[in-house]
Amino acid sequence: MKGYVVTVSAVAVVASSLALAAPQARGAGLAAAPGGAAPGGPGAQSYMGTARKDCFGTAANTGSKAWYTVADGVLSDGYSPTIENSNDATLQYIVTDGKSFTALQQRDMTYTVSSPDPSGMVCEVTSTDAAHGFKLVTDYLTDPSRDSVVMRTRLLPLAGASVSGLKVYARWDATIDNTGGGGAKNQGANDARIDPATTALVASDTQPPSGPFAAQVTGAVLASRPFKAASSGFAGTPSDGLSQLDAHHQLVNQYQTAADGNVVQTAEVDTAPGRPFTLALGFGADAAAAIGVARASATRPFGPIMDGYLSGWRAYDRTLRRPPASLPVVPSRCTGCRRT
């Protein structure tokens, strides 16, 4: 990863093939639903999210059981239903012109981090690809009404450049309930599938939860408009959506499922340059619950979600005592003190 970071404070605060899906109408499922199981399992060695964080955030209430971090300029851990349960290694964007280049956020873009609110609890990341003349501006927060992490993004041109014809993909590398590997050397495994009715990317653990911090949780990713194309695959293999986009600048194979391994899912976002879009990573006890949470957060106007999120933190801030304007001078020499 190449980039530089302006950090927000710690308290301030991811077998068979099918041809590409055709464009779809708003509200519809994938016009050509992906089919078959992805080859290449269990995939590359899995890792938990990066420990060095740019941001941390959560709603200031007890109604939402979701927390997030940003690391390397992308969504890193997405925790739910408790802070011990990480369900996300990364959720990040890929941008391509469909013919000559593919740019992954962590790998190919530089980034800066700031907060658009004095509370510091909203994390805003600007990811820039100077070579191809564009930037992605994303605000991260959690929905105070639901167990979800919400991302609001715009694709914008740099000065003198055009972003016409660029496509944006979301790539989710799940680590459901602190697992996400597969094989003898990886910790646990995940299953992934595309929900044809909603186009949701759905991931779950392959084994019943066990251990003192384990939880029954499933994750789902949805956008404010249904995805135009989507595929499940195994990290670091030809079925990985990133591998397909690097090689062909499009999803040449769309796999319905990827089972028992280090799964990744990739989907084309239905957006246009300059038009904001929302992604939501929702959590629930099963797929139906997770999809419902993600859908509700992704399709709700982002403004009211942010207003509710910020009003909670502003109410909390009003309960705090202001620090004194000055502190008593500490003497440089202590008379009668004993050395220890």
Coordinates of C-alpha atoms in Angstrom, one line a residue:
M1 CA 0.0 0.0 0.0
K2 CA 1.2 3.4 -0.8
G3 CA -0.2 6.4 1.0
Y4 CA -0.1 8.8 3.9
V5 CA -2.4 9.2 6.8
V6 CA -3.8 12.0 8.9
T7 CA -5.2 10.1 11.8
V8 CA -8.4 10.8 13.7
S9 CA -8.0 10.2 17.5
A10 CA -8.5 6.7 18.9
V11 CA -11.8 7.5 20.6
A12 CA -13.0 9.4 17.4
V13 CA -13.9 7.7 16.3
V14 CA -15.2 -4.1 5.1
A15 CA -16.4 -24.6 -10.4
S16 CA -18.8 -23.1 -13.0
S17 CA -19.0 -19.8 -14.7
L18 CA -21.7 -17.5 -16.1
A19 CA -21.5 -14.6 -18.5
L20 CA -21.7 -11.1 -17.2
A21 CA -25.1 -10.0 -15.9
A22 CA -27.0 -7.5 -18.0
P23 CA -28.1 -4.1 -16.7
Q24 CA -31.1 -4.2 -14.4
A25 CA -34.0 -2.0 -13.4
R26 CA -34.0 -0.4 -10.0
G27 CA -35.4 -2.7 -7.3
A28 CA -34.9 -5.8 -9.3
G29 CA -32.5 -8.7 -8.6
L30 CA -29.6 -9.5 -10.8
A31 CA -30.8 -9.7 -14.4
A32 CA -28.7 -12.8 -15.0
A33 CA -28.3 -14.4 -11.6
P34 CA -24.8 -15.8 -11.0
G35 CA -24.6 -19.5 -10.8
G36 CA -22.3 -22.4 -9.7
A37 CA -19.7 -22.8 -7.1
A38 CA -16.4 -21.0 -7.2
P39 CA -13.2 -23.1 -7.7
G40 CA -9.9 -22.7 -5.9
G41 CA -10.9 -23.2 -2.2
P42 CA -9.8 -22.7 0.5
G43 CA -7.9 -19.7 -0.9
A44 CA -4.9 -17.8 0.4
Q45 CA -3.9 -17.6 4.0
S46 CA -6.3 -15.4 6.0
Y47 CA -5.4 -12.6 8.3
M48 CA -7.4 -10.4 10.7
G49 CA -7.7 -6.7 10.1
T50 CA -4.7 -4.4 10.4
A51 CA -4.0 -3.4 14.1
R52 CA -2.9 0.2 13.2
K53 CA -6.1 2.1 12.8
D54 CA -7.0 5.4 11.2
C55 CA -10.5 5.6 12.8
F56 CA -12.8 4.0 15.3
G57 CA -16.5 4.6 15.6
T58 CA -19.9 3.5 17.0
A59 CA -23.3 5.0 17.7
A60 CA -23.7 6.6 21.2
N61 CA -26.6 4.4 22.2
T62 CA -27.4 0.9 23.2
G63 CA -29.8 0.2 20.3
S64 CA -27.1 -0.4 17.8
K65 CA -24.6 -3.2 18.4
A66 CA -22.1 -2.4 15.7
W67 CA -18.6 -0.9 15.8
Y68 CA -16.2 -0.2 13.0
T69 CA -12.5 0.7 12.3
V70 CA -10.8 2.1 9.3
A71 CA -7.2 1.0 8.5
D72 CA -5.0 1.7 5.5
G73 CA -7.8 4.0 4.3
V74 CA -10.5 1.3 4.0
L75 CA -13.1 -0.3 6.3
S76 CA -11.3 -2.8 8.5
D77 CA -13.0 -4.5 11.4
G78 CA -16.7 -4.5 11.5
Y79 CA -17.7 -5.7 15.0
S80 CA -21.1 -7.2 16.0
P81 CA -22.9 -8.2 18.2
T82 CA -20.1 -7.3 20.6
I83 CA -16.7 -5.6 20.4
E84 CA -15.1 -9.0 20.6
N85 CA -16.6 -10.3 17.3
S86 CA -14.9 -9.0 14.2
N87 CA -16.7 -9.9 11.0
D88 CA -14.7 -8.0 8.4
A89 CA -11.0 -7.9 7.2
T90 CA -11.7 -5.3 4.6
L91 CA -14.5 -3.8 2.6
Q92 CA -13.0 -1.6 -0.1
Y93 CA -13.5 -0.2 -3.6
I94 CA -12.0 -1.2 -6.9
V95 CA -12.2 1.3 -9.8
T96 CA -11.7 0.3 -13.5
D97 CA -12.3 1.8 -16.9
G98 CA -13.2 -1.7 -18.2
K99 CA -10.3 -2.0 -20.6
S100 CA -6.9 -0.7 -19.5
F101 CA -6.5 -0.4 -15.7
T102 CA -7.9 -1.7 -12.4
A103 CA -7.2 0.2 -9.1
L104 CA -7.7 -1.2 -5.7
Q105 CA -7.9 1.2 -2.8
Q106 CA -5.3 -0.3 -0.5
R107 CA -2.9 -1.2 -3.3
D108 CA -3.1 1.6 -5.8
M109 CA -4.4 4.8 -4.1
T110 CA -3.1 7.3 -1.7
Y111 CA -5.4 8.6 1.0
T112 CA -6.1 11.1 3.7
V113 CA -8.3 10.9 6.7
S114 CA -10.4 13.7 8.4
S115 CA -13.7 14.2 10.2
P116 CA -16.4 16.5 8.9
D117 CA -17.8 17.0 12.4
P118 CA -16.2 18.5 15.5
S119 CA -17.0 15.4 17.5
G120 CA -14.6 13.4 15.3
M121 CA -16.9 10.5 15.3
V122 CA -17.5 10.4 11.6
C123 CA -14.5 9.2 9.6
E124 CA -14.0 10.7 6.1
V125 CA -11.5 9.1 3.8
T126 CA -10.4 10.6 0.5
S127 CA -8.7 8.0 -1.7
T128 CA -6.8 9.4 -4.7
D129 CA -5.5 7.8 -7.9
A130 CA -3.5 10.6 -9.5
A131 CA -2.4 8.4 -12.4
H132 CA -6.0 7.9 -13.6
G133 CA -7.5 11.3 -12.5
F134 CA -10.1 10.4 -9.8
K135 CA -10.7 10.3 -6.1
L136 CA -13.2 8.5 -3.9
V137 CA -14.6 10.4 -0.9
T138 CA -16.3 8.1 1.7
D139 CA -17.9 8.9 5.1
Y140 CA -18.1 6.0 7.6
L141 CA -20.4 5.7 10.6
T142 CA -22.8 3.2 12.2
D143 CA -26.6 3.3 11.9
P144 CA -27.9 4.2 15.4
S145 CA -31.1 2.3 14.7
R146 CA -29.5 -1.0 13.4
D147 CA -26.5 -3.3 13.6
S148 CA -24.8 -2.0 10.6
V149 CA -21.8 0.0 9.3
V150 CA -22.7 2.6 6.7
M151 CA -20.5 4.0 4.0
R152 CA -21.5 7.0 1.8
T153 CA -19.2 7.5 -1.3
R154 CA -18.7 9.7 -4.3
L155 CA -16.5 9.2 -7.3
L156 CA -15.1 12.6 -8.3
P157 CA -12.7 13.7 -11.0
L158 CA -9.4 15.4 -10.2
A159 CA -8.8 18.9 -11.7
G160 CA -8.7 18.7 -15.5
A161 CA -9.7 15.0 -15.6
S162 CA -12.8 13.1 -16.5
V163 CA -14.3 10.1 -14.7
S164 CA -16.8 9.3 -17.5
G165 CA -16.9 5.5 -18.1
L166 CA -15.3 4.5 -14.8
K167 CA -16.9 1.6 -12.9
V168 CA -16.8 1.1 -9.2
Y169 CA -16.8 -2.3 -7.5
A170 CA -17.0 -3.2 -3.9
R171 CA -14.8 -6.1 -2.6
W172 CA -15.7 -7.7 0.8
D173 CA -13.2 -9.9 2.6
A174 CA -15.3 -11.4 5.4
T175 CA -14.0 -12.7 8.8
I176 CA -17.2 -13.8 10.3
D177 CA -17.0 -14.2 14.1
N178 CA -13.2 -13.9 14.0
T179 CA -12.8 -16.7 11.4
G180 CA -12.5 -16.6 7.7
G181 CA -9.8 -19.0 6.6
G182 CA -10.1 -22.7 5.8
G183 CA -7.7 -25.5 5.5
A184 CA -5.4 -26.9 8.2
K185 CA -3.3 -23.7 8.8
N186 CA -6.2 -21.2 8.8
Q187 CA -8.5 -20.4 11.7
G188 CA -11.9 -21.6 10.8
A189 CA -13.6 -21.0 7.5
N190 CA -16.5 -19.0 6.0
D191 CA -19.2 -19.6 3.4
A192 CA -20.3 -17.0 0.9
R193 CA -23.2 -16.6 -1.4
I194 CA -25.0 -14.1 -3.6
D195 CA -28.7 -13.5 -2.7
P196 CA -30.4 -13.4 -6.1
A197 CA -33.5 -11.6 -4.8
T198 CA -31.6 -8.6 -3.4
T199 CA -28.1 -9.0 -4.9
A200 CA -26.7 -9.0 -1.3
L201 CA -23.3 -10.4 -0.6
V202 CA -23.8 -12.8 2.3
A203 CA -21.1 -14.5 4.4
S204 CA -21.4 -16.8 7.4
D205 CA -19.3 -19.1 9.6
T206 CA -19.1 -22.7 8.6
Q207 CA -19.3 -24.0 12.2
P208 CA -21.6 -23.3 15.2
P209 CA -20.1 -20.7 17.5
S210 CA -18.0 -21.9 20.3
G211 CA -15.7 -20.3 22.9
P212 CA -16.1 -17.5 25.4
F213 CA -16.5 -14.7 22.8
A214 CA -18.2 -16.6 20.0
A215 CA -21.5 -15.4 18.6
Q216 CA -24.2 -16.5 16.1
V217 CA -23.7 -13.8 13.4
T218 CA -24.1 -13.5 9.6
G219 CA -23.0 -10.5 7.5
A220 CA -24.5 -9.0 4.4
V221 CA -23.5 -6.1 2.1
L222 CA -25.9 -4.1 0.1
A223 CA -25.9 -0.9 -1.8
S224 CA -28.5 1.9 -2.2
R225 CA -29.2 0.5 -5.6
P226 CA -29.0 -3.3 -6.5
F227 CA -25.6 -4.4 -7.6
K228 CA -25.2 -4.7 -11.4
A229 CA -23.0 -7.8 -11.2
A230 CA -21.7 -9.9 -8.3
S231 CA -19.6 -12.9 -7.6
S232 CA -18.2 -15.0 -4.7
G233 CA -14.7 -16.5 -4.8
F234 CA -11.6 -17.5 -2.8
A235 CA -9.0 -14.9 -1.9
G236 CA -5.9 -14.9 -4.1
T237 CA -7.2 -17.4 -6.7
P238 CA -8.6 -16.9 -10.2
S239 CA -12.2 -16.9 -8.8
D240 CA -11.4 -13.8 -6.6
G241 CA -13.2 -10.8 -8.1
L242 CA -10.0 -8.8 -7.8
S243 CA -8.1 -11.4 -9.8
Q244 CA -10.7 -11.2 -12.6
L245 CA -10.7 -7.4 -12.7
D246 CA -6.9 -7.3 -12.7
A247 CA -6.8 -9.7 -15.6
H248 CA -9.9 -8.7 -17.6
H249 CA -11.1 -5.4 -16.1
Q250 CA -14.6 -7.0 -15.6
L251 CA -16.2 -10.0 -13.8
V252 CA -15.9 -12.6 -16.5
N253 CA -17.2 -15.3 -14.2
Q254 CA -19.9 -14.8 -11.6
Y255 CA -20.1 -17.5 -9.0
Q256 CA -23.1 -17.9 -6.8
T257 CA -21.3 -19.6 -3.9
A258 CA -17.9 -20.1 -2.3
A259 CA -17.8 -22.6 0.5
D260 CA -15.5 -23.5 3.3
G261 CA -12.5 -21.2 2.9
N262 CA -11.1 -17.6 2.8
V263 CA -14.0 -16.2 0.9
V264 CA -14.2 -12.8 -0.9
Q265 CA -17.1 -11.2 -2.7
T266 CA -17.0 -8.6 -5.4
A267 CA -19.9 -6.6 -6.8
E268 CA -20.4 -3.8 -9.4
V269 CA -22.0 -0.7 -7.9
D270 CA -24.8 0.9 -9.8
T271 CA -23.7 4.5 -9.8
A272 CA -22.6 7.4 -12.0
P273 CA -19.7 9.9 -11.5
G274 CA -20.5 12.5 -8.9
R275 CA -23.7 10.7 -7.7
P276 CA -23.4 9.6 -4.1
F277 CA -24.1 6.0 -3.2
T278 CA -24.4 4.1 0.0
L279 CA -23.0 0.7 1.1
A280 CA -24.2 -1.0 4.3
L281 CA -22.6 -3.9 6.1
G282 CA -25.4 -5.4 8.1
F283 CA -25.3 -8.1 10.8
G284 CA -27.9 -10.5 12.1
A285 CA -28.3 -14.0 13.6
D286 CA -29.0 -15.5 10.1
A287 CA -28.9 -14.4 6.5
A288 CA -32.5 -13.1 6.4
A289 CA -31.8 -10.9 9.4
A290 CA -28.5 -9.6 8.1
I291 CA -30.0 -8.8 4.6
G292 CA -32.9 -7.0 6.3
V293 CA -30.5 -4.8 8.4
A294 CA -28.2 -4.0 5.4
R295 CA -31.1 -3.2 3.1
A296 CA -32.8 -0.9 5.6
S297 CA -29.6 1.1 6.2
A298 CA -28.5 1.2 2.5
T299 CA -31.8 2.4 1.2
R300 CA -32.6 4.9 3.9
P301 CA -31.4 8.5 3.0
F302 CA -27.9 9.0 4.4
G303 CA -28.6 12.4 5.9
P304 CA -31.0 11.3 8.6
I305 CA -28.7 8.4 9.5
M306 CA -25.8 10.9 10.0
D307 CA -28.0 13.3 11.9
G308 CA -29.1 10.7 14.3
Y309 CA -25.6 9.4 14.7
L310 CA -24.2 12.9 15.4
S311 CA -27.0 14.0 17.7
G312 CA -26.2 11.0 19.9
W313 CA -22.6 12.1 20.3
R314 CA -23.5 15.8 20.7
A315 CA -25.9 14.8 23.5
Y316 CA -23.1 12.8 25.2
D317 CA -20.6 15.7 24.8
R318 CA -23.0 18.0 26.6
T319 CA -22.7 15.8 29.7
L320 CA -18.9 16.3 29.9
R321 CA -17.2 18.8 32.1
R322 CA -15.0 21.4 30.4
P323 CA -11.4 21.3 31.4
P324 CA -10.2 24.3 33.4
A325 CA -8.7 27.2 31.5
S326 CA -5.5 26.8 33.4
L327 CA -3.8 24.5 36.0
P328 CA -1.9 25.4 39.2
V329 CA 1.7 25.8 38.5
V330 CA 3.7 22.7 39.5
P331 CA 6.8 23.8 41.5
S332 CA 10.1 22.8 39.9
R333 CA 11.6 22.1 43.3
C334 CA 9.8 20.2 46.1
T335 CA 10.7 21.3 49.6
G336 CA 10.7 18.4 52.1
C337 CA 10.0 15.8 49.5
R338 CA 11.6 12.4 50.0
R339 CA 13.2 10.6 47.1
T340 CA 12.1 7.0 46.6

